[in-house]
Amino acid sequence: MHPPFTSLRFRYLSLIFCYALVLSCSNDKTDEAAQFFLRGNVQLQKREYREAIRYYTEAIGKKGDFADAYSNRGLARFRNGDREGALADYTKAIQTDPDFEAAYFNRAEVLLDTGDPASSLTDLQRIEKTYRDSTFYQTRLGDAYVRLNNPSMAQVAYDKAIQLNPKNAEALTNRGALFFNQKQYEAADADISAALKINPDQPEALNNKSLLLARESRFKEALRFVDRALSEQTGQPYYLNNKAYLLLMLNRPDEALPLLRESLRRDDTNAWAHRNLGLYFLNKKQSAEALPEFLRAEKLDASVDQLYFYLGQTYFTTGNRAKACEAWSRGSTAGDELAKKAKTTNCQ
């Protein structure tokens, strides 16, 4: 009835090294590179990412094989929203120093974020010996396995992360998302509730708690949680869509529509938002507008909850009984009880 849980990404390793000992007997350009590097580190700590990037670039200009400057510039670029630039910098750092394990760790994050979980896993496996006892490493490993559709290995990694640090709210949130998607709702709720006790303002956990409540039809209570998530991350498209869904369930469609429009403006590939926009039109008896939204959702992700039930309803209202029965049949095969009931009632 709602979009998938959101998962939390943990923070990158920031490499703030002092090069005084290494550079004490080096040339003037290398000394200048070190000074620019240290200035970049100051700006990075102050979250002045553009300035940090400028100083790291100066350092690299003085010392072209400055692997740590490439790595820290990658971090600054990522935090400034430049994922491709960050990926290029981490790769350059690794090319310059093939044993630079923290750069592999950070590149794995970018690779996962840019849709390449297989390469992300390769980087993580490259540094497993060093990082396997890190709760953050195990969290990232779990995230990679989730994206590779390997839930059993993902749970092993999340379990390890939480064993290493029971207060790792990120791992609890992400394991909760994994449980939810496997329909293990009690386990999901236990993890999400534990994460919120550790960090009551964690937006991913707040959003996910709202989805658990929505599943129990506790829509008003769920709305309070997603509003808190949006107060932490204004404009996050999944949260906007989730709030819109709750408003639809509370019979407040006029409030839901602008949120759906904004969610899709920010991320047009969210099948759940297209389904919910279709549901809005269906409830307004605007079948011609609803149909393309449901079909778009199907193209993006045919596993969206109750999609074929609503698609069948839309066809049925337009008089296309054959298409309606076909949609309900597909939903019934997928385990959608509403689609199964509609098929039994209308397609005999």
Coordinates of C-alpha atoms in Angstrom, one line a residue:
M1 CA 0.0 0.0 0.0
H2 CA 3.0 2.3 0.2
P3 CA 6.5 2.8 -1.2
P4 CA 9.4 0.8 0.1
F5 CA 11.3 1.7 3.2
T6 CA 14.2 4.2 2.8
S7 CA 17.6 3.2 3.9
L8 CA 20.2 5.4 5.6
R9 CA 23.7 5.8 4.1
F10 CA 26.5 6.2 6.6
R11 CA 29.1 8.9 6.5
Y12 CA 32.3 8.6 4.4
L13 CA 35.7 8.3 5.9
S14 CA 37.4 11.6 5.9
L15 CA 41.1 11.6 5.4
I16 CA 42.6 14.5 7.3
F17 CA 46.3 13.7 7.4
C18 CA 49.3 15.8 8.5
Y19 CA 52.2 15.5 6.2
A20 CA 54.8 17.4 8.2
L21 CA 57.1 14.4 8.8
V22 CA 56.8 13.1 5.2
L23 CA 57.5 16.5 3.7
S24 CA 60.2 17.8 5.9
C25 CA 62.9 17.0 3.5
S26 CA 60.9 17.6 0.3
N27 CA 61.0 20.4 -2.3
D28 CA 59.2 23.8 -2.2
K29 CA 56.3 22.7 -4.4
T30 CA 55.6 19.7 -2.2
D31 CA 55.7 21.9 0.9
E32 CA 53.2 24.3 -0.8
A33 CA 51.0 21.3 -1.7
A34 CA 50.9 20.3 1.9
Q35 CA 49.9 23.8 3.0
F36 CA 47.0 23.9 0.4
F37 CA 46.0 20.4 1.6
L38 CA 45.8 21.5 5.2
R39 CA 43.8 24.6 4.2
G40 CA 41.4 22.3 2.3
N41 CA 41.0 20.2 5.4
V42 CA 40.0 23.2 7.5
Q43 CA 37.4 24.1 5.0
L44 CA 36.1 20.6 4.7
Q45 CA 35.7 20.4 8.5
K46 CA 33.8 23.8 8.3
R47 CA 31.6 22.3 5.5
E48 CA 32.7 24.9 3.1
Y49 CA 33.0 22.4 0.3
R50 CA 33.6 24.7 -2.6
E51 CA 36.6 26.3 -0.8
A52 CA 37.9 22.9 0.2
I53 CA 37.7 21.8 -3.4
R54 CA 39.6 24.9 -4.5
Y55 CA 42.4 24.3 -2.0
Y56 CA 42.7 20.5 -2.8
T57 CA 42.9 21.4 -6.5
E58 CA 45.8 23.8 -5.7
A59 CA 47.5 21.0 -3.8
I60 CA 47.1 18.6 -6.7
G61 CA 48.5 21.3 -9.1
K62 CA 51.7 21.4 -7.0
K63 CA 51.9 17.7 -6.5
G64 CA 50.2 15.6 -9.2
D65 CA 50.6 12.3 -7.3
F66 CA 49.0 13.6 -4.1
A67 CA 46.6 10.7 -3.5
D68 CA 45.2 12.1 -0.2
A69 CA 44.3 15.4 -1.8
Y70 CA 42.4 13.5 -4.6
S71 CA 40.6 11.5 -1.9
N72 CA 39.7 14.4 0.2
R73 CA 38.6 16.4 -2.8
G74 CA 36.4 13.4 -3.7
L75 CA 34.8 13.7 -0.3
A76 CA 34.2 17.4 -0.7
R77 CA 32.8 16.9 -4.1
F78 CA 30.4 14.2 -3.0
R79 CA 29.2 16.3 -0.1
N80 CA 28.7 19.2 -2.6
G81 CA 26.5 16.9 -4.8
D82 CA 29.0 16.1 -7.5
R83 CA 28.9 12.3 -7.5
E84 CA 30.7 11.9 -10.8
G85 CA 33.5 14.2 -9.7
A86 CA 33.8 12.3 -6.5
L87 CA 34.0 9.0 -8.3
A88 CA 36.7 10.3 -10.6
D89 CA 38.8 11.6 -7.7
Y90 CA 38.5 8.4 -5.6
T91 CA 39.6 6.5 -8.7
K92 CA 42.5 8.8 -9.3
A93 CA 43.6 8.4 -5.6
I94 CA 43.5 4.6 -6.0
Q95 CA 45.4 4.7 -9.3
T96 CA 48.1 6.9 -7.5
D97 CA 48.2 4.6 -4.5
P98 CA 46.7 1.1 -5.1
D99 CA 46.9 0.3 -1.4
F100 CA 44.8 3.4 -0.3
E101 CA 42.1 1.4 1.5
A102 CA 40.0 4.3 2.7
A103 CA 39.6 5.5 -0.9
Y104 CA 38.2 2.1 -1.8
F105 CA 35.8 2.4 1.0
N106 CA 34.6 5.8 0.0
R107 CA 34.5 4.9 -3.7
A108 CA 32.2 2.0 -2.8
E109 CA 29.7 4.5 -1.4
V110 CA 29.7 6.5 -4.6
L111 CA 29.4 3.4 -6.8
L112 CA 26.4 2.3 -4.9
D113 CA 24.9 5.7 -5.0
T114 CA 25.3 5.9 -8.8
G115 CA 23.8 2.5 -9.4
D116 CA 26.8 0.1 -9.6
P117 CA 26.4 -2.2 -6.6
A118 CA 28.5 -4.9 -8.2
S119 CA 31.6 -2.6 -8.4
S120 CA 30.8 -1.3 -5.0
L121 CA 30.9 -4.8 -3.6
T122 CA 34.2 -5.5 -5.4
D123 CA 35.8 -2.4 -3.7
L124 CA 34.4 -3.5 -0.3
Q125 CA 35.7 -7.0 -0.7
R126 CA 39.1 -5.6 -1.6
I127 CA 39.4 -4.1 1.9
E128 CA 37.6 -6.7 3.9
K129 CA 40.6 -7.8 5.9
T130 CA 41.2 -4.3 7.3
Y131 CA 37.6 -3.2 7.8
R132 CA 35.6 -6.3 8.6
D133 CA 35.4 -5.4 12.3
S134 CA 34.0 -1.9 11.5
T135 CA 30.3 -1.5 12.1
F136 CA 30.2 1.1 9.3
Y137 CA 31.9 -1.3 6.8
Q138 CA 29.4 -4.0 7.6
T139 CA 26.5 -1.6 7.1
R140 CA 27.8 -0.6 3.7
L141 CA 28.3 -4.3 2.9
G142 CA 24.7 -5.0 3.8
D143 CA 23.5 -2.1 1.6
A144 CA 25.5 -3.5 -1.4
Y145 CA 24.0 -6.9 -1.0
V146 CA 20.5 -5.4 -0.7
R147 CA 21.0 -3.7 -4.1
L148 CA 22.3 -6.9 -5.5
N149 CA 19.1 -8.7 -4.4
N150 CA 20.9 -10.9 -2.0
P151 CA 18.9 -10.5 1.2
S152 CA 20.5 -13.4 3.1
M153 CA 24.0 -11.9 2.8
A154 CA 22.6 -8.5 3.5
Q155 CA 21.2 -9.7 6.8
V156 CA 24.4 -11.4 7.8
A157 CA 26.2 -8.0 7.3
Y158 CA 23.6 -6.0 9.1
D159 CA 23.6 -8.5 12.0
K160 CA 27.4 -8.1 12.2
A161 CA 27.2 -4.4 12.2
I162 CA 24.7 -4.3 15.0
Q163 CA 26.7 -6.9 17.0
L164 CA 29.8 -4.7 16.7
N165 CA 27.8 -1.6 17.8
P166 CA 24.2 -2.1 19.1
K167 CA 23.7 1.6 18.9
N168 CA 24.3 1.8 15.1
A169 CA 21.1 3.5 14.2
E170 CA 22.0 3.3 10.5
A171 CA 22.3 -0.5 10.5
L172 CA 19.1 -0.9 12.5
T173 CA 17.2 1.3 10.1
N174 CA 18.5 -0.5 7.0
R175 CA 18.0 -4.0 8.6
G176 CA 14.5 -2.9 9.4
A177 CA 13.9 -1.9 5.8
L178 CA 15.2 -5.4 4.7
F179 CA 12.8 -7.1 7.2
F180 CA 9.9 -4.9 5.9
N181 CA 10.5 -5.8 2.3
Q182 CA 10.5 -9.5 3.3
K183 CA 7.2 -8.9 5.1
Q184 CA 8.7 -9.6 8.5
Y185 CA 6.8 -6.6 10.0
E186 CA 7.3 -7.3 13.7
A187 CA 11.1 -7.6 13.2
A188 CA 11.0 -4.4 11.1
D189 CA 9.2 -2.5 13.7
A190 CA 11.5 -3.6 16.4
D191 CA 14.6 -2.4 14.5
I192 CA 13.0 0.9 13.5
S193 CA 11.8 1.6 17.0
A194 CA 15.3 0.8 18.3
A195 CA 16.8 3.2 15.8
L196 CA 14.5 6.0 16.8
K197 CA 15.4 5.5 20.5
I198 CA 19.0 6.1 19.6
N199 CA 18.3 9.0 17.2
P200 CA 14.7 10.3 17.4
D201 CA 15.3 12.7 14.5
Q202 CA 16.6 10.2 12.0
P203 CA 14.5 10.9 8.9
E204 CA 14.8 7.5 7.3
A205 CA 13.6 5.8 10.5
L206 CA 10.8 8.3 10.9
N207 CA 9.6 7.7 7.4
N208 CA 9.8 4.0 7.8
K209 CA 7.8 4.1 11.1
S210 CA 5.1 6.0 9.3
L211 CA 4.9 3.2 6.7
L212 CA 4.6 0.6 9.4
L213 CA 1.7 2.5 11.0
A214 CA 0.1 3.0 7.6
R215 CA 0.1 -0.7 7.1
E216 CA -2.0 -1.0 10.2
S217 CA -4.3 1.8 8.9
R218 CA -3.2 4.2 11.6
F219 CA -3.0 7.0 9.1
K220 CA -3.3 10.0 11.4
E221 CA -0.4 8.7 13.6
A222 CA 1.6 7.8 10.5
L223 CA 1.2 11.4 9.1
R224 CA 2.9 12.8 12.2
F225 CA 5.9 10.6 11.6
V226 CA 6.3 11.5 8.0
D227 CA 5.9 15.2 8.8
R228 CA 8.8 14.9 11.2
A229 CA 10.8 13.2 8.5
L230 CA 10.1 16.0 6.1
S231 CA 11.0 18.6 8.7
E232 CA 14.5 16.9 8.7
Q233 CA 14.7 16.5 4.9
T234 CA 12.5 19.1 3.2
G235 CA 11.5 18.0 -0.3
Q236 CA 12.7 14.4 -0.1
P237 CA 10.6 12.9 -2.9
Y238 CA 9.9 9.5 -1.2
Y239 CA 8.6 11.3 1.9
L240 CA 6.5 13.7 -0.1
N241 CA 4.9 10.7 -1.9
N242 CA 4.4 8.8 1.4
K243 CA 2.6 11.8 2.9
A244 CA 0.5 12.1 -0.2
Y245 CA -0.6 8.5 0.1
L246 CA -1.6 9.1 3.8
L247 CA -3.6 12.1 2.8
L248 CA -5.4 10.0 0.1
M249 CA -6.2 7.4 2.8
L250 CA -7.5 10.2 5.0
N251 CA -9.8 11.4 2.2
R252 CA -7.8 14.7 1.7
P253 CA -7.0 14.3 -2.0
D254 CA -6.7 18.0 -2.8
E255 CA -3.8 18.2 -0.3
A256 CA -2.2 15.1 -1.7
L257 CA -2.1 16.2 -5.4
P258 CA 0.5 18.9 -5.1
L259 CA 2.8 16.7 -3.0
L260 CA 2.5 13.9 -5.7
R261 CA 3.3 16.4 -8.4
E262 CA 6.4 17.7 -6.5
S263 CA 7.5 14.2 -5.7
L264 CA 7.5 13.2 -9.3
R265 CA 9.1 16.5 -10.4
R266 CA 12.0 15.6 -8.1
D267 CA 12.1 11.9 -9.1
D268 CA 10.0 10.7 -12.1
T269 CA 11.2 7.1 -11.7
N270 CA 9.3 6.4 -8.5
A271 CA 6.7 3.8 -9.4
W272 CA 4.9 4.2 -6.1
A273 CA 4.3 7.9 -6.8
H274 CA 2.9 7.1 -10.2
R275 CA 0.6 4.5 -8.7
N276 CA -0.5 7.0 -6.1
L277 CA -1.2 9.7 -8.7
G278 CA -3.2 7.1 -10.6
L279 CA -5.1 6.3 -7.4
Y280 CA -5.8 10.1 -7.0
F281 CA -7.3 10.2 -10.5
L282 CA -9.2 6.9 -10.0
N283 CA -10.8 8.3 -6.9
K284 CA -11.8 11.4 -8.8
K285 CA -13.4 9.2 -11.5
Q286 CA -10.9 10.4 -14.1
S287 CA -10.0 7.0 -15.6
A288 CA -8.4 8.5 -18.7
E289 CA -5.8 10.3 -16.5
A290 CA -5.4 7.4 -14.1
L291 CA -4.6 4.7 -16.7
P292 CA -1.2 6.1 -18.0
E293 CA 0.0 6.6 -14.4
F294 CA -0.7 2.9 -13.5
L295 CA 0.9 1.8 -16.8
R296 CA 3.9 4.0 -16.0
A297 CA 4.2 2.4 -12.5
E298 CA 3.9 -1.1 -14.0
K299 CA 6.8 -0.3 -16.5
L300 CA 9.0 1.0 -13.6
D301 CA 8.2 -1.7 -11.0
A302 CA 5.5 -4.3 -11.6
S303 CA 5.8 -5.4 -7.9
V304 CA 4.2 -2.3 -6.5
D305 CA 1.5 -3.2 -4.0
Q306 CA -2.0 -3.5 -5.3
L307 CA -1.0 -2.0 -8.7
Y308 CA -2.9 -4.6 -10.7
F309 CA -6.0 -4.2 -8.5
Y310 CA -6.1 -0.5 -9.3
L311 CA -5.2 -1.1 -12.9
G312 CA -8.0 -3.6 -13.3
Q313 CA -10.4 -1.2 -11.6
T314 CA -9.5 1.5 -14.1
Y315 CA -10.0 -0.8 -17.1
F316 CA -13.3 -2.0 -15.6
T317 CA -14.7 1.6 -15.2
T318 CA -13.9 2.3 -18.9
G319 CA -15.9 -0.8 -19.9
N320 CA -12.8 -2.9 -20.9
R321 CA -13.7 -6.1 -18.9
A322 CA -11.2 -8.3 -20.7
K323 CA -8.3 -6.0 -19.8
A324 CA -9.6 -5.6 -16.2
C325 CA -9.7 -9.4 -15.7
E326 CA -6.3 -9.8 -17.2
A327 CA -4.9 -7.2 -14.7
W328 CA -6.7 -8.8 -11.8
S329 CA -5.4 -12.2 -12.8
R330 CA -1.8 -11.0 -12.8
G331 CA -2.4 -9.4 -9.4
S332 CA -3.9 -12.5 -8.0
T333 CA -1.0 -14.6 -9.2
A334 CA 1.3 -12.1 -7.4
G335 CA -0.6 -12.6 -4.1
D336 CA -2.8 -9.5 -4.2
E337 CA -5.9 -10.4 -2.2
L338 CA -7.9 -7.4 -3.5
A339 CA -7.1 -8.4 -7.1
K340 CA -8.1 -12.0 -6.4
K341 CA -11.4 -10.9 -4.9
A342 CA -12.1 -8.6 -7.8
K343 CA -11.3 -11.3 -10.3
T344 CA -13.6 -13.8 -8.5
T345 CA -16.4 -11.3 -8.4
N346 CA -16.2 -9.9 -11.9
C347 CA -14.5 -12.4 -14.1
Q348 CA -16.5 -15.7 -13.8

